[in-house]
Amino acid sequence: MNPIELYQSFYCIYRERNLTKAGKILGLSQPALSLHLQSLERHRKEVLFRRTSRDLVPTEAAKRLYVQLAGPMEELQKIEGQLKPKELIRKLKVGSAREFFLETILPNLSKSGEGFQVQYGHPPDLLDALEKKEIDIVISNQKLNVPGILLEELYKEKFVFVTSKSVSLQGDFPFRGQTKPKIEVIQTWMENQHWFVYSEDFAIVRRLWKVNFDSRPKLKEYSVLPNLHDIRTALEFGRGVSVLPTYLLGKKSIWYANEKHCHGFENQIYLVSRIEDVDFLEEKLQTFSKWMNR
C-alpha cells in the first residue's frame, strides 16, 4: 500500500479522532480506514492511537508524527484547492467528420461556454479512440456494432445532386425545361460532366446512382478532393457537378440543386459513446438534437 495514502489517512484520523468522521471526509469506509491505520503502525513499528469507548486517543508517537506531517499536508491542501475547480470542469472530447462538426455542432458548442476538444477522422479510427477513452463521444455516419459501445440516432443528413452555376446555364442542361427529362437522358448527361468526388471509389456518388438509375456510375472526368468543404469550394469557383449534404448549401444557395428530377438520399448520423457513460451520452444527445432541429 502506498505510504503517502497511509499518512494522509493518519492526518485526517488525528484531526477527527474518529474513524467514521475521517472516512466520510476521505471517501473511505471505516474498515478500509482502520486497515490503513494498522498498516501504518506496522510500517512505523509503533502504536499511534489508543481506543476509548468514543474516540481515538493519540499516543506520543502520533503527536510527533502529526507535527512532522502538518506543514506539508496543509501546503498540499492549498495546492489541491487551487487545482480542484479546473479539474471539476469536464472538457468534452468529441470525434467527428470535419464538415459535419464545423457546420452543425461547432457554431452552437462554441456559444455554450463549455470547454471542448475535437478530433477529426473516419469512424473506425474515432471508434478506436473512443474505446481507448481518448474521446468521450463520436459523431458517426456509420452504424458501428461493437461490444461496450452505445449508439443513438442523432440526425438524418440529406444528400442532393449539385451543379456549378456555369453548368446550369449550358444549353444541354437537362433540367431546364418544364417537362421531366427521360431518365436515360439524365444519366448520359451526368456521366459526361466533370465531377468533384470525395474518393476514387465514388462512394457518395454510388448512392445517388443507385437511387436514380439502379446501376453503378461510369464517370468519364472527375477530380478527387479530400473533404466536402473543398468540393463545395470547387463548385463555387469552378465548373462541375457533385453530391453534397444540404447543410453545406445554406438557405440561399448559389448552386443549382435538383431534388425533383434527380432524387437525393438520406444518411443516418449517430451519436456514439461507451455504455458506461450512458447518462453522459443521453445528456449530449438531447443538447445536440436541439441544435440540429433549430
PDB file of C-alpha atoms in Angstrom:
ATOM      1  CA  MET A   1       0.000   0.000   0.000  1.00  0.00           C
ATOM      2  CA  ASN A   2       1.268   3.482  -0.837  1.00  0.00           C
ATOM      3  CA  PRO A   3       2.768   5.073   2.348  1.00  0.00           C
ATOM      4  CA  ILE A   4       1.573   8.523   1.224  1.00  0.00           C
ATOM      5  CA  GLU A   5      -2.039   7.322   1.352  1.00  0.00           C
ATOM      6  CA  LEU A   6      -1.411   5.924   4.830  1.00  0.00           C
ATOM      7  CA  TYR A   7      -0.029   9.234   6.060  1.00  0.00           C
ATOM      8  CA  GLN A   8      -2.979  11.091   4.554  1.00  0.00           C
ATOM      9  CA  SER A   9      -5.360   8.781   6.405  1.00  0.00           C
ATOM     10  CA  PHE A  10      -3.425   9.240   9.629  1.00  0.00           C
ATOM     11  CA  TYR A  11      -3.522  13.030   9.291  1.00  0.00           C
ATOM     12  CA  CYS A  12      -7.304  13.009   8.911  1.00  0.00           C
ATOM     13  CA  ILE A  13      -7.818  10.486  11.744  1.00  0.00           C
ATOM     14  CA  TYR A  14      -5.651  12.568  14.054  1.00  0.00           C
ATOM     15  CA  ARG A  15      -7.686  15.696  13.371  1.00  0.00           C
ATOM     16  CA  GLU A  16     -11.085  13.980  13.692  1.00  0.00           C
ATOM     17  CA  ARG A  17     -10.198  11.420  16.396  1.00  0.00           C
ATOM     18  CA  ASN A  18     -12.868   9.219  14.870  1.00  0.00           C
ATOM     19  CA  LEU A  19     -12.692   6.646  12.061  1.00  0.00           C
ATOM     20  CA  THR A  20     -16.254   7.210  10.833  1.00  0.00           C
ATOM     21  CA  LYS A  21     -15.860  11.001  10.562  1.00  0.00           C
ATOM     22  CA  ALA A  22     -12.434  10.698   8.927  1.00  0.00           C
ATOM     23  CA  GLY A  23     -13.801   8.101   6.486  1.00  0.00           C
ATOM     24  CA  LYS A  24     -16.567  10.448   5.320  1.00  0.00           C
ATOM     25  CA  ILE A  25     -14.017  13.164   4.589  1.00  0.00           C
ATOM     26  CA  LEU A  26     -11.712  10.821   2.664  1.00  0.00           C
ATOM     27  CA  GLY A  27     -14.488   8.858   0.975  1.00  0.00           C
ATOM     28  CA  LEU A  28     -13.410   5.596   2.614  1.00  0.00           C
ATOM     29  CA  SER A  29     -15.291   3.044   4.679  1.00  0.00           C
ATOM     30  CA  GLN A  30     -14.480   2.607   8.370  1.00  0.00           C
ATOM     31  CA  PRO A  31     -12.946  -0.869   7.803  1.00  0.00           C
ATOM     32  CA  ALA A  32     -10.746   0.490   4.989  1.00  0.00           C
ATOM     33  CA  LEU A  33      -9.525   3.379   7.138  1.00  0.00           C
ATOM     34  CA  SER A  34      -8.888   1.036  10.051  1.00  0.00           C
ATOM     35  CA  LEU A  35      -6.773  -1.115   7.729  1.00  0.00           C
ATOM     36  CA  HIS A  36      -4.788   1.982   6.685  1.00  0.00           C
ATOM     37  CA  LEU A  37      -4.062   2.778  10.322  1.00  0.00           C
ATOM     38  CA  GLN A  38      -2.971  -0.780  11.106  1.00  0.00           C
ATOM     39  CA  SER A  39      -0.710  -0.811   8.045  1.00  0.00           C
ATOM     40  CA  LEU A  40       0.920   2.475   9.052  1.00  0.00           C
ATOM     41  CA  GLU A  41       1.517   1.236  12.606  1.00  0.00           C
ATOM     42  CA  ARG A  42       3.175  -1.907  11.220  1.00  0.00           C
ATOM     43  CA  HIS A  43       5.217   0.224   8.805  1.00  0.00           C
ATOM     44  CA  ARG A  44       6.474   2.505  11.596  1.00  0.00           C
ATOM     45  CA  LYS A  45       6.583  -0.262  14.234  1.00  0.00           C
ATOM     46  CA  GLU A  46       4.782   1.901  16.806  1.00  0.00           C
ATOM     47  CA  VAL A  47       1.276   2.341  18.198  1.00  0.00           C
ATOM     48  CA  LEU A  48      -0.318   5.606  17.101  1.00  0.00           C
ATOM     49  CA  PHE A  49      -3.736   5.601  18.785  1.00  0.00           C
ATOM     50  CA  ARG A  50      -5.427   4.026  21.775  1.00  0.00           C
ATOM     51  CA  ARG A  51      -9.111   3.331  21.552  1.00  0.00           C
ATOM     52  CA  THR A  52     -11.662   4.516  24.093  1.00  0.00           C
ATOM     53  CA  SER A  53     -15.385   3.901  24.098  1.00  0.00           C
ATOM     54  CA  ARG A  54     -15.980   7.004  21.948  1.00  0.00           C
ATOM     55  CA  ASP A  55     -12.772   8.314  20.357  1.00  0.00           C
ATOM     56  CA  LEU A  56      -9.224   7.565  19.386  1.00  0.00           C
ATOM     57  CA  VAL A  57      -6.550   8.995  21.675  1.00  0.00           C
ATOM     58  CA  PRO A  58      -3.178   9.769  20.003  1.00  0.00           C
ATOM     59  CA  THR A  59      -0.014   8.398  21.571  1.00  0.00           C
ATOM     60  CA  GLU A  60       3.175  10.406  21.952  1.00  0.00           C
ATOM     61  CA  ALA A  61       4.426   8.781  18.744  1.00  0.00           C
ATOM     62  CA  ALA A  62       1.304  10.016  16.929  1.00  0.00           C
ATOM     63  CA  LYS A  63       1.805  13.549  18.232  1.00  0.00           C
ATOM     64  CA  ARG A  64       5.410  13.610  16.983  1.00  0.00           C
ATOM     65  CA  LEU A  65       4.321  12.282  13.582  1.00  0.00           C
ATOM     66  CA  TYR A  66       1.496  14.815  13.298  1.00  0.00           C
ATOM     67  CA  VAL A  67       3.900  17.709  13.913  1.00  0.00           C
ATOM     68  CA  GLN A  68       6.067  16.414  11.068  1.00  0.00           C
ATOM     69  CA  LEU A  69       3.134  15.996   8.687  1.00  0.00           C
ATOM     70  CA  ALA A  70       1.003  19.054   9.468  1.00  0.00           C
ATOM     71  CA  GLY A  71       3.023  21.586   7.454  1.00  0.00           C
ATOM     72  CA  PRO A  72       3.378  19.510   4.266  1.00  0.00           C
ATOM     73  CA  MET A  73      -0.270  18.374   4.401  1.00  0.00           C
ATOM     74  CA  GLU A  74      -1.551  21.938   4.757  1.00  0.00           C
ATOM     75  CA  GLU A  75       0.547  23.028   1.776  1.00  0.00           C
ATOM     76  CA  LEU A  76      -0.778  20.100  -0.233  1.00  0.00           C
ATOM     77  CA  GLN A  77      -4.365  21.082   0.642  1.00  0.00           C
ATOM     78  CA  LYS A  78      -3.709  24.634  -0.577  1.00  0.00           C
ATOM     79  CA  ILE A  79      -2.404  23.327  -3.894  1.00  0.00           C
ATOM     80  CA  GLU A  80      -5.352  20.952  -4.213  1.00  0.00           C
ATOM     81  CA  GLY A  81      -7.763  23.804  -3.549  1.00  0.00           C
ATOM     82  CA  GLN A  82      -6.183  25.827  -6.366  1.00  0.00           C
ATOM     83  CA  LEU A  83      -6.375  22.940  -8.828  1.00  0.00           C
ATOM     84  CA  LYS A  84      -9.711  21.436  -7.897  1.00  0.00           C
ATOM     85  CA  PRO A  85     -12.032  23.931  -9.694  1.00  0.00           C
ATOM     86  CA  LYS A  86     -10.258  23.306 -13.008  1.00  0.00           C
ATOM     87  CA  GLU A  87     -10.309  19.538 -12.522  1.00  0.00           C
ATOM     88  CA  LEU A  88     -14.045  19.506 -11.880  1.00  0.00           C
ATOM     89  CA  ILE A  89     -14.797  21.054 -15.269  1.00  0.00           C
ATOM     90  CA  ARG A  90     -15.050  18.112 -17.678  1.00  0.00           C
ATOM     91  CA  LYS A  91     -13.742  19.065 -21.087  1.00  0.00           C
ATOM     92  CA  LEU A  92     -15.942  17.451 -23.733  1.00  0.00           C
ATOM     93  CA  LYS A  93     -13.845  15.422 -26.182  1.00  0.00           C
ATOM     94  CA  VAL A  94     -15.628  14.879 -29.488  1.00  0.00           C
ATOM     95  CA  GLY A  95     -14.667  12.818 -32.525  1.00  0.00           C
ATOM     96  CA  SER A  96     -16.385  13.677 -35.805  1.00  0.00           C
ATOM     97  CA  ALA A  97     -16.166  14.139 -39.537  1.00  0.00           C
ATOM     98  CA  ARG A  98     -14.781  17.634 -40.107  1.00  0.00           C
ATOM     99  CA  GLU A  99     -17.558  19.066 -42.299  1.00  0.00           C
ATOM    100  CA  PHE A 100     -20.479  17.938 -40.155  1.00  0.00           C
ATOM    101  CA  PHE A 101     -18.932  19.227 -36.951  1.00  0.00           C
ATOM    102  CA  LEU A 102     -17.931  22.608 -38.404  1.00  0.00           C
ATOM    103  CA  GLU A 103     -21.315  23.263 -39.974  1.00  0.00           C
ATOM    104  CA  THR A 104     -23.759  21.900 -37.397  1.00  0.00           C
ATOM    105  CA  ILE A 105     -22.160  21.441 -33.971  1.00  0.00           C
ATOM    106  CA  LEU A 106     -19.328  23.959 -33.637  1.00  0.00           C
ATOM    107  CA  PRO A 107     -21.429  27.157 -34.033  1.00  0.00           C
ATOM    108  CA  ASN A 108     -23.643  26.072 -31.124  1.00  0.00           C
ATOM    109  CA  LEU A 109     -20.980  24.411 -28.972  1.00  0.00           C
ATOM    110  CA  SER A 110     -18.718  27.461 -29.141  1.00  0.00           C
ATOM    111  CA  LYS A 111     -21.578  29.601 -27.777  1.00  0.00           C
ATOM    112  CA  SER A 112     -22.317  27.240 -24.891  1.00  0.00           C
ATOM    113  CA  GLY A 113     -19.269  28.254 -22.867  1.00  0.00           C
ATOM    114  CA  GLU A 114     -18.362  24.584 -22.393  1.00  0.00           C
ATOM    115  CA  GLY A 115     -14.756  23.529 -22.792  1.00  0.00           C
ATOM    116  CA  PHE A 116     -14.203  21.047 -25.609  1.00  0.00           C
ATOM    117  CA  GLN A 117     -11.593  19.251 -27.669  1.00  0.00           C
ATOM    118  CA  VAL A 118     -12.181  17.944 -31.191  1.00  0.00           C
ATOM    119  CA  GLN A 119     -10.596  15.108 -33.149  1.00  0.00           C
ATOM    120  CA  TYR A 120     -11.441  14.745 -36.845  1.00  0.00           C
ATOM    121  CA  GLY A 121     -11.268  11.413 -38.608  1.00  0.00           C
ATOM    122  CA  HIS A 122     -13.057   8.413 -40.099  1.00  0.00           C
ATOM    123  CA  PRO A 123     -15.481   6.349 -37.947  1.00  0.00           C
ATOM    124  CA  PRO A 124     -13.201   3.291 -37.417  1.00  0.00           C
ATOM    125  CA  ASP A 125     -10.313   5.479 -36.205  1.00  0.00           C
ATOM    126  CA  LEU A 126     -12.600   7.536 -33.973  1.00  0.00           C
ATOM    127  CA  LEU A 127     -14.146   4.369 -32.527  1.00  0.00           C
ATOM    128  CA  ASP A 128     -10.664   3.133 -31.637  1.00  0.00           C
ATOM    129  CA  ALA A 129     -10.000   6.434 -29.826  1.00  0.00           C
ATOM    130  CA  LEU A 130     -13.343   6.103 -28.030  1.00  0.00           C
ATOM    131  CA  GLU A 131     -12.519   2.601 -26.795  1.00  0.00           C
ATOM    132  CA  LYS A 132      -9.145   3.871 -25.535  1.00  0.00           C
ATOM    133  CA  LYS A 133     -11.009   6.675 -23.681  1.00  0.00           C
ATOM    134  CA  GLU A 134      -9.142   9.340 -25.642  1.00  0.00           C
ATOM    135  CA  ILE A 135     -12.505  10.902 -26.575  1.00  0.00           C
ATOM    136  CA  ASP A 136     -15.958  10.878 -24.940  1.00  0.00           C
ATOM    137  CA  ILE A 137     -18.362  10.718 -27.878  1.00  0.00           C
ATOM    138  CA  VAL A 138     -18.227  10.107 -31.623  1.00  0.00           C
ATOM    139  CA  ILE A 139     -20.483  11.609 -34.269  1.00  0.00           C
ATOM    140  CA  SER A 140     -20.563   8.881 -36.904  1.00  0.00           C
ATOM    141  CA  ASN A 141     -22.307   8.260 -40.224  1.00  0.00           C
ATOM    142  CA  GLN A 142     -21.665   4.525 -39.854  1.00  0.00           C
ATOM    143  CA  LYS A 143     -23.551   2.131 -37.587  1.00  0.00           C
ATOM    144  CA  LEU A 144     -20.762   0.666 -35.516  1.00  0.00           C
ATOM    145  CA  ASN A 145     -21.893  -2.541 -33.763  1.00  0.00           C
ATOM    146  CA  VAL A 146     -19.179  -3.096 -31.170  1.00  0.00           C
ATOM    147  CA  PRO A 147     -19.469  -4.598 -27.648  1.00  0.00           C
ATOM    148  CA  GLY A 148     -19.452  -1.933 -24.943  1.00  0.00           C
ATOM    149  CA  ILE A 149     -20.470   0.814 -27.385  1.00  0.00           C
ATOM    150  CA  LEU A 150     -23.869   2.507 -27.438  1.00  0.00           C
ATOM    151  CA  LEU A 151     -25.408   4.282 -30.445  1.00  0.00           C
ATOM    152  CA  GLU A 152     -28.231   6.819 -30.531  1.00  0.00           C
ATOM    153  CA  GLU A 153     -29.772   8.248 -33.707  1.00  0.00           C
ATOM    154  CA  LEU A 154     -28.925  11.946 -33.869  1.00  0.00           C
ATOM    155  CA  TYR A 155     -29.814  13.337 -37.294  1.00  0.00           C
ATOM    156  CA  LYS A 156     -30.576  12.355 -40.886  1.00  0.00           C
ATOM    157  CA  GLU A 157     -28.430  14.244 -43.348  1.00  0.00           C
ATOM    158  CA  LYS A 158     -29.839  14.711 -46.878  1.00  0.00           C
ATOM    159  CA  PHE A 159     -27.529  14.462 -49.897  1.00  0.00           C
ATOM    160  CA  VAL A 160     -28.556  16.065 -53.213  1.00  0.00           C
ATOM    161  CA  PHE A 161     -27.171  16.463 -56.719  1.00  0.00           C
ATOM    162  CA  VAL A 162     -25.486  19.865 -57.101  1.00  0.00           C
ATOM    163  CA  THR A 163     -24.042  21.712 -60.099  1.00  0.00           C
ATOM    164  CA  SER A 164     -21.961  24.834 -60.564  1.00  0.00           C
ATOM    165  CA  LYS A 165     -23.852  27.869 -61.754  1.00  0.00           C
ATOM    166  CA  SER A 166     -21.934  27.849 -65.050  1.00  0.00           C
ATOM    167  CA  VAL A 167     -23.042  24.251 -65.708  1.00  0.00           C
ATOM    168  CA  SER A 168     -26.715  25.009 -65.128  1.00  0.00           C
ATOM    169  CA  LEU A 169     -26.525  27.759 -67.759  1.00  0.00           C
ATOM    170  CA  GLN A 170     -25.374  25.413 -70.527  1.00  0.00           C
ATOM    171  CA  GLY A 171     -27.682  24.725 -73.470  1.00  0.00           C
ATOM    172  CA  ASP A 172     -27.790  20.945 -72.961  1.00  0.00           C
ATOM    173  CA  PHE A 173     -28.667  21.214 -69.270  1.00  0.00           C
ATOM    174  CA  PRO A 174     -31.421  18.571 -68.911  1.00  0.00           C
ATOM    175  CA  PHE A 175     -33.340  20.197 -66.053  1.00  0.00           C
ATOM    176  CA  ARG A 176     -34.001  23.491 -67.822  1.00  0.00           C
ATOM    177  CA  GLY A 177     -37.471  22.843 -69.183  1.00  0.00           C
ATOM    178  CA  GLN A 178     -40.820  22.254 -67.533  1.00  0.00           C
ATOM    179  CA  THR A 179     -41.122  18.692 -68.816  1.00  0.00           C
ATOM    180  CA  LYS A 180     -39.387  15.949 -66.871  1.00  0.00           C
ATOM    181  CA  PRO A 181     -36.453  14.666 -68.936  1.00  0.00           C
ATOM    182  CA  LYS A 182     -36.122  10.963 -69.679  1.00  0.00           C
ATOM    183  CA  ILE A 183     -34.072   9.034 -67.152  1.00  0.00           C
ATOM    184  CA  GLU A 184     -31.663   7.852 -69.880  1.00  0.00           C
ATOM    185  CA  VAL A 185     -31.017  11.463 -70.928  1.00  0.00           C
ATOM    186  CA  ILE A 186     -30.263  12.488 -67.338  1.00  0.00           C
ATOM    187  CA  GLN A 187     -27.898   9.559 -66.787  1.00  0.00           C
ATOM    188  CA  THR A 188     -25.960  10.123 -70.023  1.00  0.00           C
ATOM    189  CA  TRP A 189     -25.651  13.850 -69.367  1.00  0.00           C
ATOM    190  CA  MET A 190     -24.457  13.299 -65.789  1.00  0.00           C
ATOM    191  CA  GLU A 191     -21.847  10.726 -66.855  1.00  0.00           C
ATOM    192  CA  ASN A 192     -20.395  13.260 -69.309  1.00  0.00           C
ATOM    193  CA  GLN A 193     -19.936  16.001 -66.695  1.00  0.00           C
ATOM    194  CA  HIS A 194     -16.778  16.804 -64.758  1.00  0.00           C
ATOM    195  CA  TRP A 195     -17.329  15.513 -61.228  1.00  0.00           C
ATOM    196  CA  PHE A 196     -15.826  16.639 -57.951  1.00  0.00           C
ATOM    197  CA  VAL A 197     -15.745  13.491 -55.803  1.00  0.00           C
ATOM    198  CA  TYR A 198     -14.728  12.588 -52.259  1.00  0.00           C
ATOM    199  CA  SER A 199     -12.912   9.352 -53.109  1.00  0.00           C
ATOM    200  CA  GLU A 200     -11.766   7.239 -56.041  1.00  0.00           C
ATOM    201  CA  ASP A 201     -14.445   4.635 -55.327  1.00  0.00           C
ATOM    202  CA  PHE A 202     -17.202   7.275 -55.851  1.00  0.00           C
ATOM    203  CA  ALA A 203     -18.765   6.240 -52.524  1.00  0.00           C
ATOM    204  CA  ILE A 204     -21.285   9.091 -52.240  1.00  0.00           C
ATOM    205  CA  VAL A 205     -21.977   9.212 -55.981  1.00  0.00           C
ATOM    206  CA  ARG A 206     -22.746   5.460 -55.980  1.00  0.00           C
ATOM    207  CA  ARG A 207     -25.594   6.052 -53.524  1.00  0.00           C
ATOM    208  CA  LEU A 208     -27.104   8.689 -55.831  1.00  0.00           C
ATOM    209  CA  TRP A 209     -26.755   6.391 -58.860  1.00  0.00           C
ATOM    210  CA  LYS A 210     -28.408   3.506 -57.055  1.00  0.00           C
ATOM    211  CA  VAL A 211     -31.411   5.644 -56.078  1.00  0.00           C
ATOM    212  CA  ASN A 212     -31.934   7.165 -59.530  1.00  0.00           C
ATOM    213  CA  PHE A 213     -30.581   4.680 -62.066  1.00  0.00           C
ATOM    214  CA  ASP A 214     -30.225   1.399 -60.160  1.00  0.00           C
ATOM    215  CA  SER A 215     -26.731   0.975 -61.586  1.00  0.00           C
ATOM    216  CA  ARG A 216     -23.119   1.937 -60.905  1.00  0.00           C
ATOM    217  CA  PRO A 217     -21.713   5.293 -62.112  1.00  0.00           C
ATOM    218  CA  LYS A 218     -19.405   5.389 -65.115  1.00  0.00           C
ATOM    219  CA  LEU A 219     -17.820   8.808 -64.717  1.00  0.00           C
ATOM    220  CA  LYS A 220     -15.556   9.962 -67.534  1.00  0.00           C
ATOM    221  CA  GLU A 221     -13.979  13.020 -65.929  1.00  0.00           C
ATOM    222  CA  TYR A 222     -13.508  13.679 -62.236  1.00  0.00           C
ATOM    223  CA  SER A 223     -11.316  15.359 -59.619  1.00  0.00           C
ATOM    224  CA  VAL A 224     -10.778  13.924 -56.133  1.00  0.00           C
ATOM    225  CA  LEU A 225     -10.912  16.288 -53.150  1.00  0.00           C
ATOM    226  CA  PRO A 226     -10.246  15.277 -49.505  1.00  0.00           C
ATOM    227  CA  ASN A 227     -13.370  16.729 -47.911  1.00  0.00           C
ATOM    228  CA  LEU A 228     -16.826  18.065 -48.706  1.00  0.00           C
ATOM    229  CA  HIS A 229     -15.875  21.657 -47.932  1.00  0.00           C
ATOM    230  CA  ASP A 230     -13.297  21.524 -50.714  1.00  0.00           C
ATOM    231  CA  ILE A 231     -15.917  20.131 -53.094  1.00  0.00           C
ATOM    232  CA  ARG A 232     -18.251  22.998 -52.228  1.00  0.00           C
ATOM    233  CA  THR A 233     -15.453  25.495 -52.944  1.00  0.00           C
ATOM    234  CA  ALA A 234     -14.682  23.785 -56.259  1.00  0.00           C
ATOM    235  CA  LEU A 235     -18.344  24.079 -57.277  1.00  0.00           C
ATOM    236  CA  GLU A 236     -18.411  27.730 -56.276  1.00  0.00           C
ATOM    237  CA  PHE A 237     -15.349  28.808 -58.233  1.00  0.00           C
ATOM    238  CA  GLY A 238     -15.037  26.052 -60.831  1.00  0.00           C
ATOM    239  CA  ARG A 239     -17.215  24.211 -63.279  1.00  0.00           C
ATOM    240  CA  GLY A 240     -18.582  20.783 -62.472  1.00  0.00           C
ATOM    241  CA  VAL A 241     -21.104  18.686 -60.561  1.00  0.00           C
ATOM    242  CA  SER A 242     -21.178  16.724 -57.314  1.00  0.00           C
ATOM    243  CA  VAL A 243     -23.297  15.372 -54.460  1.00  0.00           C
ATOM    244  CA  LEU A 244     -23.406  17.357 -51.207  1.00  0.00           C
ATOM    245  CA  PRO A 245     -25.361  17.344 -47.934  1.00  0.00           C
ATOM    246  CA  THR A 246     -27.982  20.093 -47.740  1.00  0.00           C
ATOM    247  CA  TYR A 247     -26.449  21.554 -44.567  1.00  0.00           C
ATOM    248  CA  LEU A 248     -23.476  22.654 -46.708  1.00  0.00           C
ATOM    249  CA  LEU A 249     -25.650  24.514 -49.225  1.00  0.00           C
ATOM    250  CA  GLY A 250     -27.347  27.048 -46.987  1.00  0.00           C
ATOM    251  CA  LYS A 251     -30.819  28.551 -47.355  1.00  0.00           C
ATOM    252  CA  LYS A 252     -29.856  30.813 -50.267  1.00  0.00           C
ATOM    253  CA  SER A 253     -27.651  28.523 -52.289  1.00  0.00           C
ATOM    254  CA  ILE A 254     -25.645  29.901 -55.208  1.00  0.00           C
ATOM    255  CA  TRP A 255     -25.514  26.375 -56.659  1.00  0.00           C
ATOM    256  CA  TYR A 256     -28.160  24.530 -58.581  1.00  0.00           C
ATOM    257  CA  ALA A 257     -29.605  21.598 -56.622  1.00  0.00           C
ATOM    258  CA  ASN A 258     -32.279  19.384 -58.173  1.00  0.00           C
ATOM    259  CA  GLU A 259     -34.332  17.051 -55.966  1.00  0.00           C
ATOM    260  CA  LYS A 260     -37.376  16.826 -58.220  1.00  0.00           C
ATOM    261  CA  HIS A 261     -35.908  15.052 -61.246  1.00  0.00           C
ATOM    262  CA  CYS A 262     -32.781  13.680 -59.552  1.00  0.00           C
ATOM    263  CA  HIS A 263     -33.648  12.202 -56.184  1.00  0.00           C
ATOM    264  CA  GLY A 264     -31.344  12.645 -53.233  1.00  0.00           C
ATOM    265  CA  PHE A 265     -30.844  10.210 -50.357  1.00  0.00           C
ATOM    266  CA  GLU A 266     -30.659  10.322 -46.578  1.00  0.00           C
ATOM    267  CA  ASN A 267     -27.850   9.142 -44.348  1.00  0.00           C
ATOM    268  CA  GLN A 268     -28.301   8.447 -40.625  1.00  0.00           C
ATOM    269  CA  ILE A 269     -25.938  10.197 -38.221  1.00  0.00           C
ATOM    270  CA  TYR A 270     -25.311   8.520 -34.859  1.00  0.00           C
ATOM    271  CA  LEU A 271     -24.033   9.738 -31.529  1.00  0.00           C
ATOM    272  CA  VAL A 272     -21.741   7.042 -30.139  1.00  0.00           C
ATOM    273  CA  SER A 273     -20.380   6.571 -26.632  1.00  0.00           C
ATOM    274  CA  ARG A 274     -19.265   3.912 -24.195  1.00  0.00           C
ATOM    275  CA  ILE A 275     -22.106   2.091 -22.410  1.00  0.00           C
ATOM    276  CA  GLU A 276     -20.572   3.047 -19.065  1.00  0.00           C
ATOM    277  CA  ASP A 277     -21.163   6.712 -19.991  1.00  0.00           C
ATOM    278  CA  VAL A 278     -24.822   6.253 -20.946  1.00  0.00           C
ATOM    279  CA  ASP A 279     -26.034   9.165 -18.784  1.00  0.00           C
ATOM    280  CA  PHE A 280     -23.464  11.466 -20.338  1.00  0.00           C
ATOM    281  CA  LEU A 281     -24.488  10.304 -23.824  1.00  0.00           C
ATOM    282  CA  GLU A 282     -28.184  10.941 -23.163  1.00  0.00           C
ATOM    283  CA  GLU A 283     -27.431  14.447 -21.948  1.00  0.00           C
ATOM    284  CA  LYS A 284     -25.408  15.310 -25.047  1.00  0.00           C
ATOM    285  CA  LEU A 285     -27.947  13.652 -27.343  1.00  0.00           C
ATOM    286  CA  GLN A 286     -30.665  15.988 -26.074  1.00  0.00           C
ATOM    287  CA  THR A 287     -28.440  19.040 -26.447  1.00  0.00           C
ATOM    288  CA  PHE A 288     -27.147  18.154 -29.926  1.00  0.00           C
ATOM    289  CA  SER A 289     -30.637  17.185 -31.158  1.00  0.00           C
ATOM    290  CA  LYS A 290     -31.966  20.553 -30.066  1.00  0.00           C
ATOM    291  CA  TRP A 291     -29.217  22.272 -32.055  1.00  0.00           C
ATOM    292  CA  MET A 292     -29.931  20.167 -35.154  1.00  0.00           C
ATOM    293  CA  ASN A 293     -33.655  20.971 -35.121  1.00  0.00           C
ATOM    294  CA  ARG A 294     -33.349  24.745 -34.892  1.00  0.00           C
TER     295      ARG A 294
END
